[in-house]
Short mmCIF file of C-alpha atoms and ligand atoms in Angstrom, two decimals:
data_model
loop_
_atom_site.label_atom_id
_atom_site.label_comp_id
_atom_site.label_asym_id
_atom_site.label_seq_id
_atom_site.Cartn_x
_atom_site.Cartn_y
_atom_site.Cartn_z
CA MET W 1 101.13 73.37 127.10
CA TYR W 2 98.89 71.77 124.31
CA VAL W 3 96.75 69.23 124.86
CA VAL W 4 97.89 67.25 121.83
CA GLU W 5 101.15 67.49 119.82
CA ILE W 6 102.82 66.15 116.89
CA LYS W 7 105.37 66.42 115.55
CA ASN W 8 107.29 64.42 111.98
CA LEU W 9 104.81 62.17 112.61
CA TYR W 10 105.17 59.02 110.40
CA PHE W 11 103.29 55.69 110.22
CA SER W 12 102.04 52.38 107.89
CA TYR W 13 101.02 50.05 108.85
CA ASP W 14 102.87 47.03 106.59
CA ASP W 15 106.92 49.17 106.69
CA SER W 16 105.89 49.70 102.98
CA PHE W 17 102.79 52.03 102.89
CA LEU W 18 103.54 54.96 104.51
CA VAL W 19 99.49 55.81 106.20
CA LEU W 20 100.43 58.91 107.61
CA ASP W 21 103.36 61.34 106.27
CA ASN W 22 105.19 63.55 108.35
CA VAL W 23 101.73 65.34 110.08
CA SER W 24 103.14 68.20 112.62
CA LEU W 25 99.42 69.41 114.77
CA ASN W 26 98.61 71.31 118.37
CA ILE W 27 95.15 70.91 119.60
CA LYS W 28 94.77 74.06 122.24
CA LYS W 29 92.74 73.45 124.99
CA GLY W 30 88.93 74.38 124.81
CA GLU W 31 89.39 74.05 120.95
CA PHE W 32 86.64 72.78 118.41
CA VAL W 33 88.91 71.63 116.01
CA GLY W 34 87.15 69.23 112.79
CA LEU W 35 89.63 66.20 110.83
CA ILE W 36 88.42 65.81 107.46
CA GLY W 37 89.77 63.72 104.99
CA PRO W 38 88.90 60.99 102.26
CA ASN W 39 88.63 58.08 102.21
CA GLY W 40 91.34 55.93 103.71
CA ALA W 41 93.33 58.61 104.47
CA GLY W 42 94.59 57.91 107.60
CA LYS W 43 92.07 59.60 109.92
CA THR W 44 90.87 56.84 112.24
CA THR W 45 94.56 55.77 111.97
CA LEU W 46 95.62 59.36 113.36
CA PHE W 47 93.50 59.07 116.37
CA LYS W 48 94.91 55.82 117.18
CA LEU W 49 97.90 56.31 117.37
CA ILE W 50 97.10 59.47 119.78
CA LEU W 51 95.23 57.59 121.36
CA GLY W 52 98.35 54.90 122.09
CA LEU W 53 96.76 51.75 120.37
CA LEU W 54 99.48 52.54 117.25
CA LYS W 55 102.66 52.73 117.43
CA PRO W 56 104.38 55.76 115.24
CA LEU W 57 107.27 54.15 112.67
CA SER W 58 108.75 57.97 114.13
CA GLY W 59 107.63 61.45 115.35
CA LEU W 60 106.38 62.95 118.55
CA ILE W 61 103.45 62.92 120.54
CA LYS W 62 103.11 64.90 123.30
CA LEU W 63 99.54 64.59 125.39
CA PHE W 64 98.99 67.31 127.91
CA GLY W 65 102.84 67.94 127.28
CA THR W 66 103.93 64.46 128.58
CA ASP W 67 105.44 62.06 125.95
CA ILE W 68 103.00 59.54 124.70
CA ARG W 69 104.70 56.88 125.66
CA ASN W 70 105.07 58.10 129.25
CA PHE W 71 101.30 59.16 129.07
CA LYS W 72 98.77 57.44 131.40
CA ASP W 73 96.20 59.11 132.16
CA TRP W 74 93.89 57.98 129.77
CA LYS W 75 90.63 58.41 131.94
CA ARG W 76 91.35 62.30 130.28
CA ILE W 77 90.51 61.40 126.96
CA GLY W 78 87.69 60.26 126.02
CA TYR W 79 86.60 58.36 122.54
CA VAL W 80 83.69 57.89 120.19
CA PRO W 81 85.19 54.96 117.11
CA GLN W 82 83.55 54.87 113.99
CA LYS W 83 82.25 51.11 114.01
CA LEU W 84 81.97 49.24 117.72
CA ASN W 85 83.45 45.50 116.83
CA SER W 86 81.10 43.61 118.89
CA ASP W 87 77.97 43.47 115.96
CA TYR W 88 77.27 39.56 117.88
CA PHE W 89 75.90 39.33 120.94
CA PHE W 90 76.27 41.62 123.31
CA PRO W 91 73.80 41.78 125.57
CA ALA W 92 73.93 44.79 128.15
CA THR W 93 72.10 46.90 128.65
CA VAL W 94 72.13 51.30 128.44
CA GLY W 95 72.71 51.38 131.54
CA GLU W 96 74.99 48.51 132.65
CA LEU W 97 76.63 50.47 129.83
CA LEU W 98 77.02 53.92 132.25
CA ASN W 99 77.16 52.47 135.24
CA LEU W 100 80.50 50.73 134.34
CA THR W 101 82.04 54.18 134.59
CA LYS W 102 82.01 55.09 138.05
CA GLY W 103 80.59 58.28 140.07
CA THR W 104 81.39 61.14 137.50
CA ARG W 105 78.74 62.73 135.16
CA LYS W 106 76.54 60.09 134.78
CA GLU W 107 73.82 61.60 135.77
CA GLU W 108 73.69 64.79 133.76
CA ILE W 109 75.16 62.94 130.13
CA ILE W 110 71.63 61.24 130.84
CA ALA W 111 69.38 64.02 131.75
CA LEU W 112 71.60 65.70 128.38
CA PHE W 113 71.07 63.58 126.03
CA HIS W 114 67.61 61.98 126.84
CA LEU W 115 68.61 58.47 127.58
CA ASP W 116 66.71 57.96 130.27
CA SER W 117 64.29 56.02 128.31
CA LEU W 118 67.00 53.44 127.08
CA LEU W 119 68.75 52.61 129.98
CA GLU W 120 66.34 49.35 129.71
CA LYS W 121 67.19 48.75 126.06
CA GLN W 122 69.66 46.55 124.91
CA PHE W 123 72.69 48.21 123.56
CA LEU W 124 72.82 46.54 120.56
CA LYS W 125 68.88 46.32 119.34
CA LEU W 126 69.05 50.44 119.41
CA SER W 127 69.01 52.09 116.28
CA GLY W 128 71.98 53.56 114.38
CA GLY W 129 71.44 56.86 115.70
CA GLN W 130 70.48 56.28 119.33
CA GLN W 131 74.39 53.84 119.09
CA GLN W 132 76.08 57.20 118.39
CA ILE W 133 74.63 59.12 121.19
CA VAL W 134 75.28 56.39 123.90
CA LEU W 135 78.91 56.46 122.93
CA LEU W 136 78.91 59.89 122.51
CA GLY W 137 77.28 59.98 126.21
CA LEU W 138 79.75 56.75 127.32
CA ALA W 139 82.83 59.41 126.24
CA LEU W 140 81.81 62.09 128.42
CA SER W 141 80.40 60.23 131.23
CA THR W 142 83.92 59.91 132.46
CA ASP W 143 84.50 63.60 132.73
CA PRO W 144 86.83 63.99 129.76
CA ASP W 145 89.46 67.06 128.92
CA LEU W 146 90.02 65.62 125.54
CA LEU W 147 87.58 64.54 122.96
CA LEU W 148 88.04 61.65 120.41
CA LEU W 149 84.93 61.57 117.87
CA ASP W 150 85.35 59.48 114.59
CA GLU W 151 82.11 60.44 113.31
CA PRO W 152 79.63 60.64 115.87
CA THR W 153 76.99 62.61 114.13
CA ALA W 154 77.23 59.91 111.09
CA GLY W 155 72.79 58.65 111.17
CA LEU W 156 72.01 61.29 113.49
CA ASP W 157 68.97 63.48 112.54
CA VAL W 158 69.67 66.80 112.30
CA HIS W 159 67.62 67.93 114.96
CA PHE W 160 69.90 66.03 117.42
CA ARG W 161 72.97 66.56 115.53
CA ASN W 162 72.58 69.92 116.25
CA HIS W 163 71.42 69.34 120.08
CA ILE W 164 74.62 67.23 120.04
CA ILE W 165 76.99 70.05 118.26
CA HIS W 166 75.38 72.79 120.43
CA THR W 167 76.28 70.55 123.71
CA LEU W 168 79.84 70.25 122.67
CA LYS W 169 80.46 73.45 122.09
CA ASN W 170 79.69 74.00 125.38
CA PHE W 171 81.99 71.67 127.27
CA THR W 172 84.28 73.56 124.57
CA VAL W 173 83.94 77.51 125.61
CA LYS W 174 82.38 76.57 129.55
CA GLU W 175 84.83 74.23 130.68
CA GLY W 176 88.10 74.14 128.17
CA LYS W 177 87.78 70.83 127.06
CA SER W 178 89.25 69.83 123.61
CA VAL W 179 87.02 68.20 120.76
CA ILE W 180 88.36 66.83 117.89
CA MET W 181 86.01 65.47 115.14
CA ILE W 182 86.00 63.57 112.14
CA SER W 183 82.94 63.79 110.37
CA HIS W 184 82.24 63.37 106.21
CA ASP W 185 79.13 66.55 106.32
CA ILE W 186 82.20 68.73 105.39
CA GLY W 187 79.02 71.88 105.02
CA PHE W 188 78.78 70.67 108.51
CA ILE W 189 81.72 70.70 110.50
CA LEU W 190 83.23 74.18 108.94
CA ASN W 191 80.14 75.08 109.76
CA THR W 192 80.47 73.99 113.51
CA VAL W 193 84.29 74.20 114.02
CA ASP W 194 87.01 76.52 115.67
CA ARG W 195 89.73 74.92 113.03
CA VAL W 196 89.18 72.83 110.41
CA LEU W 197 92.24 70.33 109.57
CA CYS W 198 92.50 68.62 106.40
CA LEU W 199 94.17 65.66 106.31
CA ASN W 200 95.14 63.56 103.79
CA ARG W 201 98.27 60.83 104.17
CA SER W 202 99.63 64.01 105.06
CA LEU W 203 97.94 67.43 106.38
CA GLN W 204 97.40 69.45 103.96
CA TYR W 205 95.54 72.33 105.42
CA GLN W 206 95.19 73.31 109.65
CA GLY W 207 92.83 76.76 109.35
CA ASN W 208 89.73 78.59 109.86
CA SER W 209 86.93 77.76 107.95
CA ARG W 210 86.61 79.84 105.32
CA ASP W 211 90.17 79.64 103.58
CA ALA W 212 90.02 75.92 103.84
CA ILE W 213 87.56 75.97 100.87
CA GLY W 214 90.11 75.84 97.76
CA VAL W 215 92.14 72.67 99.71
CA ILE W 216 89.24 71.03 99.91
CA GLU W 217 87.99 71.29 96.63
CA ASN W 218 91.38 69.95 95.50
CA MET W 219 91.04 67.15 98.42
CA PHE W 220 87.87 65.83 97.25
CA GLY W 221 88.22 66.56 93.86
CA ILE W 222 84.87 68.84 93.65
CA ARG W 223 83.82 72.13 92.76
CA GLU W 224 80.03 72.92 95.28
CA VAL W 225 82.00 73.16 98.68
CA LYS W 226 80.87 76.80 98.78
CA SER W 227 77.52 76.59 98.48
CA GLY W 228 77.62 74.17 101.55
CA ILE W 229 78.59 77.07 103.73
CA SER W 230 76.31 79.76 105.06
CA MET Z 1 63.80 10.71 146.85
CA GLU Z 2 65.43 8.68 149.35
CA PHE Z 3 69.11 8.19 148.09
CA LEU Z 4 69.63 11.49 148.77
CA ASN Z 5 70.88 10.10 152.34
CA TYR Z 6 74.26 8.83 150.21
CA ASP Z 7 76.95 10.31 150.75
CA PHE Z 8 77.80 9.63 147.36
CA VAL Z 9 74.40 11.26 146.15
CA GLN Z 10 75.46 14.31 147.88
CA ARG Z 11 79.10 14.82 146.89
CA GLY Z 12 77.38 15.27 143.64
CA ILE Z 13 75.24 17.46 143.65
CA LEU Z 14 77.23 19.14 144.75
CA THR Z 15 80.27 19.24 142.67
CA GLY Z 16 78.02 19.32 139.87
CA LEU Z 17 76.64 22.52 141.05
CA LEU Z 18 79.28 23.97 141.54
CA ILE Z 19 81.11 22.92 138.58
CA GLY Z 20 77.48 24.29 136.79
CA ALA Z 21 78.11 27.74 138.66
CA SER Z 22 81.72 28.13 137.35
CA SER Z 23 81.24 26.80 133.46
CA ALA Z 24 78.02 28.94 132.88
CA VAL Z 25 79.30 32.06 134.30
CA VAL Z 26 82.79 32.11 132.33
CA GLY Z 27 81.11 30.82 129.11
CA VAL Z 28 79.24 33.45 128.94
CA PHE Z 29 82.38 35.13 128.88
CA LEU Z 30 84.04 32.80 126.26
CA ILE Z 31 81.30 33.10 123.95
CA LEU Z 32 81.08 36.72 123.87
CA ARG Z 33 85.07 37.20 123.80
CA ARG Z 34 83.94 34.54 120.70
CA MET Z 35 85.84 31.94 122.25
CA ALA Z 36 82.74 28.81 122.33
CA PHE Z 37 85.25 26.09 120.55
CA LEU Z 38 88.02 27.03 123.79
CA GLY Z 39 86.76 24.73 125.91
CA ALA Z 40 86.07 21.44 123.38
CA GLY Z 41 89.94 22.58 122.63
CA LEU Z 42 91.00 22.79 126.33
CA SER Z 43 89.59 19.81 127.67
CA HIS Z 44 91.24 17.31 124.99
CA ALA Z 45 93.90 19.63 125.01
CA ALA Z 46 93.30 17.99 128.68
CA PHE Z 47 93.50 14.70 127.93
CA GLY Z 48 96.71 15.07 127.14
CA GLY Z 49 97.88 16.54 130.29
CA ILE Z 50 96.02 13.47 132.19
CA ALA Z 51 97.65 10.30 130.11
CA LEU Z 52 100.85 12.70 131.09
CA SER Z 53 100.23 12.64 134.95
CA MET Z 54 99.32 8.91 134.45
CA ILE Z 55 102.47 7.37 132.84
CA ILE Z 56 104.99 9.86 135.49
CA ASP Z 57 102.24 8.71 138.41
CA VAL Z 58 101.54 11.68 139.67
CA GLU Z 59 98.14 14.33 140.98
CA PRO Z 60 96.31 13.75 138.70
CA PHE Z 61 94.14 16.95 138.88
CA LEU Z 62 97.84 19.66 139.83
CA LEU Z 63 99.22 18.30 136.82
CA THR Z 64 96.33 17.51 134.55
CA ALA Z 65 95.25 21.67 136.11
CA LEU Z 66 99.23 22.46 134.98
CA PHE Z 67 99.19 21.40 131.34
CA THR Z 68 95.89 22.89 130.58
CA VAL Z 69 96.43 26.61 132.33
CA THR Z 70 100.20 26.14 130.36
CA VAL Z 71 98.42 25.32 127.01
CA GLY Z 72 95.27 27.89 127.51
CA ASN Z 73 97.45 30.69 128.47
CA LEU Z 74 99.99 29.47 124.78
CA ILE Z 75 96.47 29.51 122.78
CA GLN Z 76 95.50 33.06 123.98
CA LEU Z 77 99.60 34.05 123.41
CA ILE Z 78 99.53 32.69 120.17
CA SER Z 79 96.75 34.59 119.04
CA SER Z 80 96.89 38.08 120.32
CA LYS Z 81 99.93 38.20 117.80
CA ARG Z 82 96.92 37.80 115.41
CA LYS Z 83 99.07 36.20 112.72
CA VAL Z 84 96.67 32.84 112.84
CA PRO Z 85 93.26 32.79 113.44
CA ALA Z 86 92.27 32.07 117.41
CA ASP Z 87 89.89 29.41 116.09
CA ALA Z 88 93.01 27.17 114.02
CA VAL Z 89 95.02 27.79 117.17
CA ILE Z 90 93.04 25.92 119.50
CA ALA Z 91 92.41 23.76 117.13
CA LEU Z 92 95.96 22.74 117.04
CA PHE Z 93 95.99 22.25 120.70
CA PHE Z 94 93.03 20.12 120.87
CA SER Z 95 94.90 17.53 118.20
CA ALA Z 96 98.60 17.70 120.11
CA GLY Z 97 96.65 17.25 123.03
CA VAL Z 98 94.41 14.35 121.85
CA ALA Z 99 97.98 13.57 119.91
CA LEU Z 100 99.67 12.73 122.77
CA ALA Z 101 96.89 10.84 124.80
CA VAL Z 102 96.45 8.28 121.95
CA ILE Z 103 100.79 8.04 122.24
CA LEU Z 104 100.55 7.39 125.78
CA LEU Z 105 97.47 5.07 125.80
CA GLY Z 106 99.61 2.67 123.80
CA ILE Z 107 102.44 3.21 126.40
CA SER Z 108 100.60 2.87 129.17
CA LYS Z 109 97.99 -0.40 130.54
CA LYS Z 110 96.71 1.45 132.99
CA LEU Z 111 95.42 4.41 131.37
CA SER Z 112 93.63 2.26 128.86
CA GLU Z 113 91.59 1.58 131.53
CA ASN Z 114 90.72 4.58 133.68
CA VAL Z 115 90.13 5.56 129.80
CA PHE Z 116 86.37 5.46 129.22
CA GLY Z 117 86.13 7.15 132.78
CA TYR Z 118 87.70 10.10 132.00
CA LEU Z 119 85.80 10.08 128.50
CA PHE Z 120 82.91 10.28 129.99
CA GLY Z 121 83.17 10.92 133.66
CA ASN Z 122 81.02 10.66 136.19
CA ILE Z 123 79.94 12.76 138.65
CA LEU Z 124 78.36 10.31 140.95
CA MET Z 125 81.98 8.91 142.07
CA VAL Z 126 83.01 12.01 143.25
CA THR Z 127 85.76 11.74 146.24
CA GLU Z 128 86.11 14.52 148.67
CA LYS Z 129 88.93 15.91 147.05
CA GLU Z 130 87.21 16.46 144.03
CA LEU Z 131 84.46 18.47 146.04
CA ILE Z 132 86.90 20.52 147.60
CA ILE Z 133 88.62 21.14 144.21
CA SER Z 134 85.35 22.18 142.54
CA LEU Z 135 84.79 24.80 145.12
CA ALA Z 136 88.19 26.08 145.21
CA VAL Z 137 87.57 26.70 141.51
CA ALA Z 138 83.99 28.33 142.03
CA SER Z 139 85.61 30.41 144.39
CA PHE Z 140 88.61 31.83 142.08
CA VAL Z 141 86.24 31.95 139.24
CA ALA Z 142 83.75 34.17 141.46
CA LEU Z 143 86.48 36.14 141.96
CA PHE Z 144 88.22 37.19 139.17
CA VAL Z 145 84.15 37.93 137.75
CA VAL Z 146 83.36 39.98 140.98
CA PHE Z 147 86.94 41.52 140.73
CA PHE Z 148 87.54 42.35 136.70
CA TYR Z 149 83.41 42.58 135.99
CA ARG Z 150 83.43 46.27 134.37
CA ASN Z 151 86.45 45.63 132.98
CA LEU Z 152 85.13 42.15 131.63
CA ILE Z 153 82.02 43.81 129.71
CA LEU Z 154 83.75 46.84 128.70
CA LEU Z 155 86.66 44.28 126.81
CA THR Z 156 83.36 42.81 125.31
CA PHE Z 157 82.42 45.95 124.77
CA ASN Z 158 85.11 47.42 122.64
CA GLU Z 159 88.91 46.89 123.24
CA GLU Z 160 89.77 50.55 122.63
CA ILE Z 161 87.40 51.38 125.33
CA ALA Z 162 88.37 49.82 128.16
CA LYS Z 163 91.82 50.07 127.36
CA LEU Z 164 91.21 54.32 127.58
CA ARG Z 165 89.51 53.14 130.80
CA GLY Z 166 92.80 51.85 132.21
CA ALA Z 167 91.85 48.10 131.65
CA HIS Z 168 94.91 45.48 131.50
CA ILE Z 169 93.24 43.71 128.10
CA ASN Z 170 95.97 41.10 128.24
CA LEU Z 171 96.73 40.29 131.95
CA ILE Z 172 92.42 40.13 131.75
CA ASN Z 173 92.30 37.71 128.57
CA HIS Z 174 95.14 35.33 130.58
CA LEU Z 175 93.45 35.70 133.67
CA LEU Z 176 90.15 34.30 131.91
CA ILE Z 177 91.16 31.94 129.84
CA SER Z 178 93.25 30.78 133.11
CA VAL Z 179 89.84 29.57 134.97
CA ALA Z 180 88.51 28.76 131.80
CA SER Z 181 90.94 26.11 131.66
CA LEU Z 182 90.30 25.22 135.20
CA THR Z 183 86.52 25.28 134.88
CA VAL Z 184 87.36 22.91 132.26
CA VAL Z 185 89.66 20.00 133.69
CA VAL Z 186 86.88 19.72 136.79
CA SER Z 187 83.69 19.77 134.69
CA ILE Z 188 85.95 17.20 132.72
CA LYS Z 189 85.12 14.98 136.58
CA ALA Z 190 81.60 15.04 136.04
CA VAL Z 191 80.88 14.96 132.20
CA GLY Z 192 84.60 13.92 131.10
CA ILE Z 193 86.15 15.11 127.98
CA ILE Z 194 84.02 14.92 125.17
CA LEU Z 195 81.26 16.75 126.75
CA SER Z 196 83.34 18.61 129.52
CA SER Z 197 82.24 21.97 126.97
CA SER Z 198 78.91 22.09 126.47
CA MET Z 199 78.83 23.39 129.95
CA LEU Z 200 80.12 25.87 129.26
CA VAL Z 201 79.13 26.52 125.74
CA ILE Z 202 74.75 25.52 126.45
CA PRO Z 203 74.02 27.13 129.56
CA ALA Z 204 75.57 30.18 128.26
CA LEU Z 205 74.18 30.72 125.28
CA ILE Z 206 70.93 30.25 126.60
CA GLY Z 207 71.31 33.60 128.72
CA LEU Z 208 72.86 35.26 125.60
CA ILE Z 209 69.92 33.97 123.11
CA THR Z 210 66.92 35.28 126.50
CA GLY Z 211 68.94 37.22 129.13
CA LYS Z 212 68.13 41.62 128.22
CA SER Z 213 70.51 42.52 129.85
CA PHE Z 214 74.08 40.99 131.24
CA ARG Z 215 73.14 40.39 134.24
CA SER Z 216 69.98 38.19 133.08
CA CYS Z 217 72.16 36.29 131.07
CA LEU Z 218 74.29 35.20 133.94
CA PHE Z 219 72.02 34.41 135.99
CA ILE Z 220 69.74 32.70 133.80
CA SER Z 221 73.07 30.46 132.77
CA MET Z 222 73.60 29.22 135.99
CA ALA Z 223 69.81 28.77 136.58
CA VAL Z 224 69.53 26.61 133.41
CA SER Z 225 73.48 25.30 134.58
CA PHE Z 226 71.93 24.37 137.90
CA PHE Z 227 68.77 22.70 136.68
CA SER Z 228 69.98 20.41 133.85
CA VAL Z 229 72.78 18.73 137.22
CA LEU Z 230 70.29 18.34 139.54
CA VAL Z 231 67.41 17.05 137.36
CA GLY Z 232 70.24 14.93 135.14
CA ILE Z 233 71.64 13.78 137.94
CA PHE Z 234 68.21 12.72 139.56
CA ILE Z 235 67.17 11.14 135.56
CA SER Z 236 70.57 9.06 135.82
CA LEU Z 237 69.65 7.67 139.19
CA TYR Z 238 66.04 7.02 138.38
CA TYR Z 239 66.87 5.32 134.75
CA ASN Z 240 69.54 3.82 135.79
CA LEU Z 241 71.62 6.22 133.03
CA PRO Z 242 75.42 8.13 133.12
CA PRO Z 243 74.41 10.90 134.26
CA SER Z 244 77.01 12.89 131.78
CA GLY Z 245 74.99 12.03 129.45
CA SER Z 246 71.37 13.13 130.83
CA ILE Z 247 72.81 16.17 132.50
CA VAL Z 248 74.37 17.60 129.12
CA GLY Z 249 71.09 15.98 127.40
CA ILE Z 250 69.12 17.99 129.52
CA MET Z 251 70.87 21.23 128.37
CA VAL Z 252 70.15 20.73 124.95
CA PHE Z 253 66.63 20.01 125.39
CA LEU Z 254 66.22 23.61 127.16
CA PHE Z 255 68.82 24.63 123.93
CA ALA Z 256 66.03 23.34 122.12
CA ILE Z 257 63.00 25.18 123.60
CA THR Z 258 64.17 28.13 123.60
CA PHE Z 259 65.33 28.33 120.12
CA VAL Z 260 62.40 26.95 118.80
CA LYS Z 261 60.38 29.65 120.99
CA LYS Z 262 63.20 32.33 119.90
CA ILE Z 263 62.22 31.61 116.38
CA LEU Z 264 58.46 31.22 117.15
CA LYS Z 265 58.26 34.94 118.29
N1 ATP L 1 93.98 47.55 110.63
C1 ATP L 1 94.37 48.07 108.89
N2 ATP L 1 95.31 46.89 109.07
C2 ATP L 1 96.26 47.95 107.70
N3 ATP L 1 95.99 49.00 106.57
C3 ATP L 1 94.66 50.01 107.68
C4 ATP L 1 94.15 48.94 108.75
N4 ATP L 1 93.50 50.20 109.40
C5 ATP L 1 93.76 50.70 108.26
N5 ATP L 1 95.14 50.83 107.09
C6 ATP L 1 94.94 51.25 105.81
O1 ATP L 1 95.25 52.37 106.22
C7 ATP L 1 94.41 53.56 105.66
C8 ATP L 1 93.92 54.78 106.31
O2 ATP L 1 92.85 53.99 107.18
P1 ATP L 1 91.51 54.89 108.21
O3 ATP L 1 90.81 54.31 108.75
O4 ATP L 1 92.76 56.37 108.95
O5 ATP L 1 90.99 56.10 106.99
P2 ATP L 1 89.69 57.24 107.23
O6 ATP L 1 90.92 58.52 106.67
O7 ATP L 1 89.52 57.69 108.37
O8 ATP L 1 88.45 56.22 106.14
P3 ATP L 1 87.43 56.65 106.21
O9 ATP L 1 86.92 58.03 106.25
O10 ATP L 1 86.61 55.91 105.00
O11 ATP L 1 86.74 56.21 107.36
C9 ATP L 1 93.80 53.06 104.16
O12 ATP L 1 95.02 52.82 103.12
C10 ATP L 1 93.30 51.65 104.87
O13 ATP L 1 93.55 51.16 103.73
MG1 MG L 2 87.35 56.53 109.62
#
């Protein structure tokens, strides 16, 4: 049984331009997958389809073996959105946000991400990177089996980025959780994940990092990917 | 302070505090959902309901409440389709309600005689029944907020995350707008149609500007509301001024102080 199973997925926002064109992919338990592609490639859209926030034009999505139309167990999925829609007034503190999760791994997450010093602070008054960490902490605090992370490391310093990746890897290796991570930091993705998905409206490639390089160079029209890989 | 012994003063203060508490809490969530204008829209739509209840001569609270809750839910339904901006939908019902009232006003003499009372309200003239209705609405608001507290915060934070955590977004939005509608209807008695949205907006805004957490925003909003109702009623009694004007006047004054302090900081 796959954690996520997608077959012949088509999607369009306005019934004319296909944002996702015949995408098929599977995500296994315990897998750490990177999702890359140019701006507007449909990466965030694909996440929203997996989350049931958008309805496919056609095609099949199964979550933990259940057709998404019958899927109810949303708590098994953690999500870090690309951008928040509360750029306005939002008074809650980090502590209040974490308290929204009932009886879970809250304490562990607070210790893991050094959130204790931020608990009393208002979320919107944190730096961009700090907000990102809190969002990740929030997503992990419900103890999900699948994590969808939309550019979770944007704005993080190298030290914290590595710390977070280490933590995520532990989750996948030790606890069999699956992670799909979107990032524009291609060198970093290729060095980190078990498998890469290259999306540009349709799936251009899925497989290991080494063999992805040619596709990526084509997709982005660049010639410098190799130098980023260690 | 001997006026505190009068029944009508006690009733007025109690009703004012209940209405103040309801609108202070509901207002915070409305502003966070970017629906600050909703209060004004609903109270003016309610005007139509009031006129209607006078024409067909039924219990004004019941019909107006029903009318306003229906309008509120229509606003929510239409704006959730995202084909038209929410504030435009509110403006539409705002005008429709007033238009209805104006037409009916032309027909009925009874309404024209009472219109000043509805436009500006008078907290010192509430009946026992209106006190009980305010208590019922306040309890309804309290139940709603306590029961949905986590989901309400999540929803104002991020709808997508809220949905993943099992929040029934549609249900909560409709319930919020329903309690807001009821709050508006009862606050018409206190401060009138024209000023009822200030009860929703001003204390909540002060709470949001000064609060350092979600909880403290709610408490500050309530405190501002209580203070304004009490001081407003005392001032109106001492200087023989209309209570609605003095209550809202205090609110505006408090807002000005907070705002200036915030800017100077
Ligand atoms: N709400 C929307 N309504 C209409 N079109 C949309 C909407 N959201 C995205 N699109 C369009 O769908 C396409 C894919 O957008 P999407 O956000 O999925 O891209 P992405 O791969 O996440 O890009 P980025 O790397 O910039 O975040 C784009 O052409 C975009 O303009
Ligand atoms: Mg995106």
